[in-house]
Tab-separated table of C-alpha atoms in Angstrom:
chain	number	residue	atom	x	y	z
A	1030	MET	CA	-1.751	3.809	5.760
A	1031	LYS	CA	-5.210	5.354	5.462
A	1032	ALA	CA	-8.011	3.421	3.749
A	1033	GLY	CA	-11.339	4.875	2.621
A	1034	VAL	CA	-14.093	2.291	2.949
A	1035	LEU	CA	-17.606	2.487	1.474
A	1036	PHE	CA	-20.039	2.164	4.365
A	1037	SER	CA	-23.800	1.675	4.360
A	1038	GLY	CA	-24.099	1.028	8.084
A	1039	GLY	CA	-25.005	-2.565	7.219
A	1040	LYS	CA	-23.415	-5.816	8.332
A	1041	ASP	CA	-21.086	-6.431	5.388
A	1042	SER	CA	-19.513	-3.004	5.073
A	1043	ALA	CA	-19.152	-2.811	8.869
A	1044	LEU	CA	-17.405	-6.170	9.054
A	1045	ALA	CA	-15.179	-5.198	6.131
A	1046	ALA	CA	-14.265	-1.971	7.932
A	1047	LEU	CA	-13.474	-3.854	11.164
A	1048	MET	CA	-11.249	-6.297	9.310
A	1049	LEU	CA	-9.457	-3.546	7.371
A	1050	ALA	CA	-8.937	-1.564	10.580
A	1051	ARG	CA	-6.449	-4.244	11.663
A	1052	ASP	CA	-4.090	-3.147	8.890
A	1053	TYR	CA	-5.181	0.373	7.925
A	1054	ASP	CA	-6.475	3.612	9.417
A	1055	VAL	CA	-10.027	3.283	8.196
A	1056	GLU	CA	-12.276	6.197	7.277
A	1057	LEU	CA	-15.875	5.333	6.484
A	1058	ASN	CA	-17.580	6.945	3.490
A	1059	THR	CA	-21.337	6.946	2.945
A	1060	PHE	CA	-22.942	8.290	-0.232
A	1061	VAL	CA	-26.384	9.827	-0.554
A	1062	PHE	CA	-28.272	11.178	-3.527
A	1063	ASP	CA	-30.275	13.656	-1.461
A	1064	SER	CA	-28.415	15.950	0.935
A	1065	GLU	CA	-31.578	16.239	3.063
A	1066	ARG	CA	-31.740	12.520	3.723
A	1067	SER	CA	-31.453	11.647	7.402
A	1068	MET	CA	-28.348	9.606	8.053
A	1069	ASN	CA	-28.630	9.408	11.831
A	1070	SER	CA	-28.587	5.650	12.025
A	1071	VAL	CA	-25.507	5.438	9.776
A	1072	VAL	CA	-23.782	8.087	11.906
A	1073	ASP	CA	-24.637	6.014	14.995
A	1074	ALA	CA	-23.336	2.845	13.330
A	1075	ALA	CA	-20.026	4.555	12.544
A	1076	GLU	CA	-19.798	5.806	16.112
A	1077	SER	CA	-20.365	2.340	17.487
A	1078	LEU	CA	-17.439	1.181	15.327
A	1079	LYS	CA	-15.396	4.131	16.650
A	1080	MET	CA	-14.415	5.119	13.121
A	1081	PRO	CA	-14.615	8.516	11.423
A	1082	LEU	CA	-17.404	8.919	8.860
A	1083	LYS	CA	-17.655	11.141	5.800
A	1084	ILE	CA	-21.088	11.606	4.262
A	1085	ARG	CA	-20.722	12.416	0.594
A	1086	LEU	CA	-23.161	13.527	-2.028
A	1087	PHE	CA	-23.427	11.827	-5.411
A	1088	PRO	CA	-23.451	14.120	-8.459
A	1089	ASP	CA	-26.950	15.469	-9.135
A	1090	ALA	CA	-27.689	13.626	-12.352
A	1091	LEU	CA	-26.709	10.169	-11.089
A	1092	LEU	CA	-30.012	9.231	-9.454
A	1093	GLN	CA	-32.018	10.032	-12.586
A	1094	ARG	CA	-29.503	8.136	-14.705
A	1095	ALA	CA	-29.628	5.077	-12.405
A	1096	ALA	CA	-33.439	5.022	-12.292
A	1097	GLU	CA	-33.709	5.365	-16.072
A	1098	GLU	CA	-31.138	2.638	-16.607
A	1099	ILE	CA	-33.099	0.273	-14.366
A	1100	ILE	CA	-36.369	1.025	-16.171
A	1101	ARG	CA	-34.653	0.507	-19.531
A	1102	ASP	CA	-32.885	-2.717	-18.478
A	1103	GLY	CA	-35.850	-4.126	-16.602
A	1104	PHE	CA	-33.578	-5.076	-13.725
A	1105	PRO	CA	-31.261	-3.149	-11.407
A	1106	ASN	CA	-27.916	-4.936	-11.644
A	1107	SER	CA	-26.111	-2.777	-14.147
A	1108	ALA	CA	-27.314	0.499	-12.593
A	1109	ILE	CA	-26.367	-0.582	-9.064
A	1110	ASN	CA	-22.912	-1.518	-10.314
A	1111	MET	CA	-22.605	1.854	-12.034
A	1112	VAL	CA	-23.556	3.713	-8.844
A	1113	HIS	CA	-21.124	1.650	-6.786
A	1114	LEU	CA	-18.298	2.284	-9.229
A	1115	GLU	CA	-19.115	6.001	-9.121
A	1116	ALA	CA	-18.745	5.905	-5.326
A	1117	LEU	CA	-15.402	4.119	-5.569
A	1118	ARG	CA	-14.121	6.574	-8.174
A	1119	ASN	CA	-15.224	9.466	-6.009
A	1120	ILE	CA	-13.265	8.354	-2.940
A	1121	ALA	CA	-10.315	7.204	-5.072
A	1122	GLY	CA	-9.286	10.855	-5.235
A	1123	ASP	CA	-8.840	11.029	-1.463
A	1124	TYR	CA	-7.120	7.772	-0.542
A	1125	LYS	CA	-4.351	5.491	-1.777
A	1126	VAL	CA	-6.331	2.478	-0.570
A	1127	ILE	CA	-10.088	2.138	-1.037
A	1128	GLY	CA	-12.301	-0.732	0.022
A	1129	ASP	CA	-15.804	-2.079	0.403
A	1130	GLY	CA	-17.791	-5.012	1.781
A	1131	THR	CA	-18.193	-6.999	-1.449
A	1132	ARG	CA	-18.571	-10.697	-0.641
A	1133	PHE	CA	-17.801	-13.838	-2.638
A	1134	ASN	CA	-21.505	-14.595	-3.116
A	1135	ASP	CA	-22.530	-11.086	-4.190
A	1136	ARG	CA	-23.697	-10.572	-7.726
A	1137	VAL	CA	-24.203	-6.805	-7.455
A	1138	PRO	CA	-22.444	-4.630	-6.746
A	1139	MET	CA	-19.502	-6.663	-8.023
A	1140	LEU	CA	-16.762	-5.254	-10.234
A	1141	GLY	CA	-15.261	-7.614	-12.769
A	1142	ARG	CA	-11.550	-8.257	-13.024
A	1143	ASP	CA	-11.044	-5.726	-15.826
A	1144	GLU	CA	-13.045	-3.013	-14.070
A	1145	VAL	CA	-10.982	-3.499	-10.919
A	1146	GLN	CA	-7.742	-3.229	-12.864
A	1147	ARG	CA	-8.958	-0.130	-14.690
A	1148	LEU	CA	-10.068	1.543	-11.463
A	1149	CYS	CA	-6.714	0.863	-9.786
A	1150	ASP	CA	-4.659	1.959	-12.785
A	1151	ARG	CA	-6.623	5.094	-13.546
A	1152	TYR	CA	-6.673	6.444	-10.001
A	1153	SER	CA	-3.405	4.872	-8.757
A	1154	VAL	CA	-5.214	3.255	-5.863
A	1155	SER	CA	-5.337	-0.168	-4.311
A	1156	TYR	CA	-8.855	-1.587	-4.092
A	1157	VAL	CA	-9.269	-4.031	-1.222
A	1158	ARG	CA	-12.256	-6.258	-0.508
A	1159	PRO	CA	-11.582	-8.157	2.710
A	1160	LEU	CA	-14.808	-10.202	2.449
A	1161	LEU	CA	-14.321	-11.302	-1.161
A	1162	GLY	CA	-12.802	-14.615	-0.078
A	1163	TYR	CA	-15.536	-15.350	2.459
A	1164	MET	CA	-18.836	-17.056	1.862
A	1165	LYS	CA	-22.101	-16.028	3.443
A	1166	ASN	CA	-22.133	-18.410	6.392
A	1167	GLU	CA	-18.625	-17.399	7.523
A	1168	ILE	CA	-19.440	-13.695	7.182
A	1169	ASP	CA	-22.569	-14.170	9.259
A	1170	ARG	CA	-20.558	-16.021	11.877
A	1171	LEU	CA	-17.869	-13.322	12.104
A	1172	ALA	CA	-20.389	-10.471	11.962
A	1173	GLY	CA	-22.379	-12.121	14.748
A	1174	ARG	CA	-19.267	-12.379	16.868
A	1175	TYR	CA	-18.158	-8.756	16.518
A	1176	LEU	CA	-21.306	-6.752	15.754
A	1177	VAL	CA	-24.790	-6.178	17.133
A	1178	ILE	CA	-27.032	-6.096	14.077
A	1179	SER	CA	-30.628	-5.133	13.486
A	1180	TYR	CA	-32.400	-6.740	10.498
A	1181	GLY	CA	-35.396	-5.788	8.388
A	1182	GLU	CA	-36.611	-5.458	4.820
A	1183	THR	CA	-35.655	-2.590	2.516
A	1184	GLY	CA	-37.600	0.421	3.757
A	1185	GLU	CA	-37.812	-0.739	7.376
A	1186	ILE	CA	-34.133	-0.367	8.095
A	1187	GLU	CA	-32.505	3.035	7.865
A	1188	ASN	CA	-29.106	2.100	6.498
A	1189	GLY	CA	-27.243	3.850	3.709
A	1190	ASP	CA	-28.091	1.339	0.992
A	1191	TYR	CA	-28.400	2.909	-2.476
A	1192	GLU	CA	-31.582	0.988	-3.169
A	1193	ARG	CA	-33.979	3.069	-1.067
A	1194	GLU	CA	-33.428	6.335	-2.913
A	1195	ILE	CA	-33.368	4.635	-6.303
A	1196	ARG	CA	-36.737	2.994	-5.523
A	1197	GLN	CA	-38.208	6.377	-4.623
A	1198	LYS	CA	-36.902	7.866	-7.853
A	1199	ILE	CA	-38.398	5.057	-9.927
A	1200	ARG	CA	-41.747	5.667	-8.196
A	1201	SER	CA	-41.462	9.392	-8.945
A	1202	LEU	CA	-41.017	8.448	-12.605
A	1203	GLY	CA	-44.408	6.728	-12.495
A	1204	ARG	CA	-43.150	3.160	-12.256
A	1205	GLU	CA	-43.461	0.557	-9.527
A	1206	PRO	CA	-40.014	-0.234	-8.094
A	1207	GLU	CA	-41.276	-3.756	-7.292
A	1208	GLU	CA	-41.252	-4.485	-11.027
A	1209	TYR	CA	-37.496	-4.063	-11.045
A	1210	PHE	CA	-36.457	-5.135	-7.555
A	1211	PRO	CA	-38.549	-8.281	-7.350
A	1212	ASP	CA	-37.220	-9.616	-4.054
A	1213	MET	CA	-37.279	-7.391	-1.007
A	1214	HIS	CA	-33.923	-8.397	0.331
A	1215	LYS	CA	-33.034	-8.409	3.976
A	1216	GLN	CA	-31.245	-5.235	5.048
A	1217	SER	CA	-29.051	-4.911	8.093
A	1218	LEU	CA	-27.910	-2.097	10.311
A	1219	VAL	CA	-25.115	-2.184	12.849
A	1220	VAL	CA	-26.355	-0.883	16.200
A	1221	GLY	CA	-23.415	-1.838	18.412
A	1222	ILE	CA	-20.303	-3.959	18.798
A	1223	ASN	CA	-19.772	-7.037	20.948
B	1173	MET	CA	-13.204	-22.056	15.742
B	1174	LYS	CA	-10.316	-24.023	14.256
B	1175	ALA	CA	-9.227	-23.381	10.653
B	1176	GLY	CA	-6.918	-25.616	8.623
B	1177	VAL	CA	-4.822	-23.524	6.256
B	1178	LEU	CA	-2.737	-24.787	3.333
B	1179	PHE	CA	0.815	-23.611	3.923
B	1180	SER	CA	3.824	-23.693	1.625
B	1181	GLY	CA	6.062	-21.595	3.864
B	1182	GLY	CA	5.838	-18.854	1.247
B	1183	LYS	CA	4.714	-15.253	1.564
B	1184	ASP	CA	1.091	-15.607	0.493
B	1185	SER	CA	0.088	-18.604	2.570
B	1186	ALA	CA	1.917	-17.154	5.577
B	1187	LEU	CA	0.139	-13.809	5.271
B	1188	ALA	CA	-3.189	-15.617	4.803
B	1189	ALA	CA	-2.495	-17.634	7.959
B	1190	LEU	CA	-1.613	-14.483	9.926
B	1191	MET	CA	-4.805	-12.767	8.805
B	1192	LEU	CA	-6.975	-15.804	9.551
B	1193	ALA	CA	-5.353	-16.181	12.985
B	1194	ARG	CA	-7.154	-12.973	14.011
B	1195	ASP	CA	-10.481	-14.802	13.781
B	1196	TYR	CA	-9.658	-18.529	13.967
B	1197	ASP	CA	-7.323	-20.991	15.679
B	1198	VAL	CA	-5.131	-21.664	12.687
B	1199	GLU	CA	-3.392	-24.970	12.009
B	1200	LEU	CA	-1.000	-25.006	9.070
B	1201	ASN	CA	-1.041	-27.946	6.646
B	1202	THR	CA	1.732	-28.677	4.168
B	1203	PHE	CA	1.484	-31.438	1.557
B	1204	VAL	CA	4.343	-33.410	0.061
B	1205	PHE	CA	4.398	-36.124	-2.564
B	1206	ASP	CA	7.538	-37.771	-1.159
B	1207	SER	CA	7.642	-38.561	2.550
B	1208	GLU	CA	11.463	-38.371	2.447
B	1209	ARG	CA	11.482	-34.786	1.287
B	1210	SER	CA	13.154	-32.415	3.724
B	1211	MET	CA	10.687	-29.876	5.046
B	1212	ASN	CA	12.994	-28.179	7.536
B	1213	SER	CA	12.539	-24.694	6.134
B	1214	VAL	CA	8.749	-25.027	6.136
B	1215	VAL	CA	8.880	-26.289	9.722
B	1216	ASP	CA	11.022	-23.260	10.607
B	1217	ALA	CA	8.592	-20.924	8.821
B	1218	ALA	CA	5.665	-22.352	10.801
B	1219	GLU	CA	7.637	-21.956	14.029
B	1220	SER	CA	8.380	-18.339	13.238
B	1221	LEU	CA	4.620	-17.801	12.828
B	1222	LYS	CA	4.085	-19.642	16.141
B	1223	MET	CA	1.459	-21.859	14.553
B	1224	PRO	CA	1.139	-25.662	14.668
B	1225	LEU	CA	2.056	-27.462	11.427
B	1226	LYS	CA	0.862	-30.772	10.026
B	1227	ILE	CA	2.902	-32.282	7.207
B	1228	ARG	CA	0.660	-34.494	5.106
B	1229	LEU	CA	1.365	-36.932	2.333
B	1230	PHE	CA	-0.516	-36.837	-0.966
B	1231	PRO	CA	-1.889	-40.178	-2.233
B	1232	ASP	CA	0.779	-42.161	-4.091
B	1233	ALA	CA	-0.650	-41.914	-7.588
B	1234	LEU	CA	-1.219	-38.152	-7.573
B	1235	LEU	CA	2.289	-37.094	-8.614
B	1236	GLN	CA	2.305	-39.362	-11.659
B	1237	ARG	CA	-1.198	-38.207	-12.577
B	1238	ALA	CA	-0.245	-34.534	-12.263
B	1239	ALA	CA	2.936	-34.933	-14.340
B	1240	GLU	CA	1.103	-36.859	-17.057
B	1241	GLU	CA	-1.672	-34.289	-17.157
B	1242	ILE	CA	0.862	-31.475	-17.597
B	1243	ILE	CA	2.634	-33.335	-20.413
B	1244	ARG	CA	-0.699	-34.055	-22.098
B	1245	ASP	CA	-2.008	-30.487	-21.688
B	1246	GLY	CA	1.269	-28.818	-22.587
B	1247	PHE	CA	0.896	-26.475	-19.628
B	1248	PRO	CA	0.548	-26.925	-15.879
B	1249	ASN	CA	-2.597	-24.985	-14.938
B	1250	SER	CA	-5.157	-27.730	-14.821
B	1251	ALA	CA	-2.866	-30.177	-13.005
B	1252	ILE	CA	-1.817	-27.618	-10.387
B	1253	ASN	CA	-5.473	-26.834	-9.767
B	1254	MET	CA	-6.225	-30.538	-9.441
B	1255	VAL	CA	-3.416	-31.001	-6.898
B	1256	HIS	CA	-4.547	-27.960	-4.924
B	1257	LEU	CA	-8.147	-29.176	-4.848
B	1258	GLU	CA	-6.902	-32.583	-3.669
B	1259	ALA	CA	-5.109	-30.855	-0.776
B	1260	LEU	CA	-8.240	-28.896	0.162
B	1261	ARG	CA	-10.398	-32.039	0.026
B	1262	ASN	CA	-7.908	-33.885	2.176
B	1263	ILE	CA	-7.954	-31.319	4.997
B	1264	ALA	CA	-11.718	-30.784	4.628
B	1265	GLY	CA	-12.149	-34.005	6.596
B	1266	ASP	CA	-10.408	-32.524	9.628
B	1267	TYR	CA	-11.760	-28.963	9.886
B	1268	LYS	CA	-15.033	-27.081	9.571
B	1269	VAL	CA	-13.129	-24.112	8.096
B	1270	ILE	CA	-10.354	-24.521	5.531
B	1271	GLY	CA	-8.335	-21.782	3.879
B	1272	ASP	CA	-5.425	-20.905	1.647
B	1273	GLY	CA	-3.427	-17.968	0.298
B	1274	THR	CA	-5.163	-17.581	-3.074
B	1275	ARG	CA	-4.914	-13.963	-4.268
B	1276	PHE	CA	-7.072	-11.874	-6.580
B	1277	ASN	CA	-4.390	-11.898	-9.285
B	1278	ASP	CA	-3.684	-15.642	-9.157
B	1279	ARG	CA	-4.620	-17.731	-12.144
B	1280	VAL	CA	-3.555	-21.069	-10.647
B	1281	PRO	CA	-4.310	-22.500	-8.250
B	1282	MET	CA	-7.707	-20.813	-8.387
B	1283	LEU	CA	-10.985	-22.623	-7.866
B	1284	GLY	CA	-13.964	-21.375	-9.846
B	1285	ARG	CA	-17.223	-20.385	-8.225
B	1286	ASP	CA	-18.849	-23.771	-8.911
B	1287	GLU	CA	-15.867	-25.735	-7.636
B	1288	VAL	CA	-15.877	-23.707	-4.415
B	1289	GLN	CA	-19.583	-24.336	-3.894
B	1290	ARG	CA	-19.154	-28.048	-4.601
B	1291	LEU	CA	-16.235	-28.335	-2.191
B	1292	CYS	CA	-18.149	-26.578	0.589
B	1293	ASP	CA	-21.357	-28.552	0.042
B	1294	ARG	CA	-19.743	-31.949	-0.302
B	1295	TYR	CA	-17.550	-31.670	2.784
B	1296	SER	CA	-19.756	-29.313	4.831
B	1297	VAL	CA	-16.871	-26.882	5.234
B	1298	SER	CA	-16.377	-23.175	4.839
B	1299	TYR	CA	-13.557	-22.281	2.473
B	1300	VAL	CA	-11.957	-18.938	3.284
B	1301	ARG	CA	-9.407	-17.033	1.207
B	1302	PRO	CA	-8.444	-13.886	3.093
B	1303	LEU	CA	-6.217	-12.606	0.260
B	1304	LEU	CA	-8.771	-13.063	-2.520
B	1305	GLY	CA	-9.863	-9.430	-2.284
B	1306	TYR	CA	-6.299	-8.071	-2.294
B	1307	MET	CA	-4.151	-7.239	-5.272
B	1308	LYS	CA	-0.454	-7.946	-5.523
B	1309	ASN	CA	0.898	-4.575	-4.413
B	1310	GLU	CA	-1.223	-4.529	-1.259
B	1311	ILE	CA	-0.260	-8.106	-0.368
B	1312	ASP	CA	3.406	-7.250	-0.797
B	1313	ARG	CA	2.967	-4.205	1.421
B	1314	LEU	CA	1.247	-6.172	4.208
B	1315	ALA	CA	3.611	-9.134	3.905
B	1316	GLY	CA	6.576	-6.769	4.120
B	1317	ARG	CA	5.152	-5.220	7.257
B	1318	TYR	CA	4.542	-8.458	9.143
B	1319	LEU	CA	6.974	-11.009	7.682
B	1320	VAL	CA	10.686	-11.427	6.987
B	1321	ILE	CA	10.836	-13.073	3.582
B	1322	SER	CA	13.600	-14.682	1.558
B	1323	TYR	CA	13.162	-14.724	-2.245
B	1324	GLY	CA	14.576	-16.868	-5.036
B	1325	GLU	CA	13.621	-18.818	-8.132
B	1326	THR	CA	11.951	-22.227	-8.071
B	1327	GLY	CA	14.646	-24.677	-7.003
B	1328	GLU	CA	16.666	-22.153	-5.007
B	1329	ILE	CA	14.085	-21.676	-2.290
B	1330	GLU	CA	13.112	-24.620	-0.132
B	1331	ASN	CA	9.439	-23.903	0.389
B	1332	GLY	CA	6.589	-26.408	0.159
B	1333	ASP	CA	5.430	-25.379	-3.305
B	1334	TYR	CA	3.971	-28.276	-5.319
B	1335	GLU	CA	5.932	-27.259	-8.395
B	1336	ARG	CA	9.339	-28.562	-7.335
B	1337	GLU	CA	8.321	-32.201	-7.003
B	1338	ILE	CA	6.155	-32.075	-10.121
B	1339	ARG	CA	9.106	-30.705	-12.099
B	1340	GLN	CA	11.294	-33.577	-10.874
B	1341	LYS	CA	8.636	-36.089	-11.856
B	1342	ILE	CA	8.331	-34.619	-15.341
B	1343	ARG	CA	12.105	-34.897	-15.711
B	1344	SER	CA	11.976	-38.530	-14.545
B	1345	LEU	CA	9.456	-39.162	-17.333
B	1346	GLY	CA	12.062	-38.003	-19.861
B	1347	ARG	CA	10.673	-34.505	-20.454
B	1348	GLU	CA	12.073	-31.080	-19.744
B	1349	PRO	CA	9.931	-29.305	-17.134
B	1350	GLU	CA	10.946	-25.992	-18.718
B	1351	GLU	CA	8.750	-26.879	-21.691
B	1352	TYR	CA	5.709	-26.761	-19.435
B	1353	PHE	CA	6.673	-24.209	-16.792
B	1354	PRO	CA	8.044	-21.538	-19.114
B	1355	ASP	CA	8.566	-18.815	-16.550
B	1356	MET	CA	10.642	-19.550	-13.487
B	1357	HIS	CA	8.508	-17.630	-11.076
B	1358	LYS	CA	9.814	-16.020	-7.964
B	1359	GLN	CA	9.384	-18.198	-4.889
B	1360	SER	CA	9.328	-16.928	-1.349
B	1361	LEU	CA	10.018	-18.376	2.061
B	1362	VAL	CA	9.122	-16.849	5.389
B	1363	VAL	CA	12.169	-16.773	7.646
B	1364	GLY	CA	10.844	-14.593	10.477
B	1365	ILE	CA	8.228	-12.129	11.597
B	1366	ASN	CA	8.548	-8.402	12.153
């Protein structure tokens, strides 16, 4: 059974892909807003996992919509969730099983129970989140055992996180992204396997 | 790293144990209220998984407390959760990682976010639920691939589910368990591996 997994190149989605690969034929899927964006480090991360990677383009209007939603809301949660759901819906057309690296402790992106049910019903897919039942310390332990990971703040690490392009868009709209993403959170990039 | 996993002999806890055994040294733990209760089929299920099994006894007063709580509440959810949490607390003394077969679609037993955090903080354990990110159809697919399973209603299948002994206790208190457990739900027992 094939499974399409959302992949940023970071620790969580890589660990999720490794765990799913024990039961499924995993294909990695990375979304970008800008087709010109360099994805070399994500391509390298996928190669180190020895899994096929598809780089996909979000619909044109989505970046503007996400940035405007963040500026309107004053915080990014709802827009990040919307973008993540858009990615899941997009790959739901190509697979019977779709997955991601959502963890128990994540607040965003995190689909609620009803959204999950709606997604699965509407697209006739199974949505699997192998890390959902794991807390941060266990994920770090398992990731450290299986993966070689490079860490840095948003902007320093070239993974496929949605946040980087959304920040740029907010800046292009004349706002400071730091107003909306108050904490620079630690980003990770898989650079090898143990 | 050793992990203590709650095990009823049924499909979900067996699949959870199989999945955890890829990353941990799993020991199965089955709880009974009555030390005289025959656990042969659970012992056989553990042997078919080739995993060590500990049969543990709940504290004496717990069965009475659970039955009374169900009669008072008019439904079993809160008492089943209480019994499940008691089992997790009990094994938390013996392992740094504890786990169970809780699924995304389960309503009981299901610990809330705060209860999980409290459990982990108080006992300095990690609590892992490998099936939490999987919906019913995917669990059935994976269980069917790896396990040979026998199905029947509560009472017909000799697994280590808490419900059987709680039902008997409710009957011994002069009540009909059917008033509180309206739906006989399908029970499962692992009888081999594929």
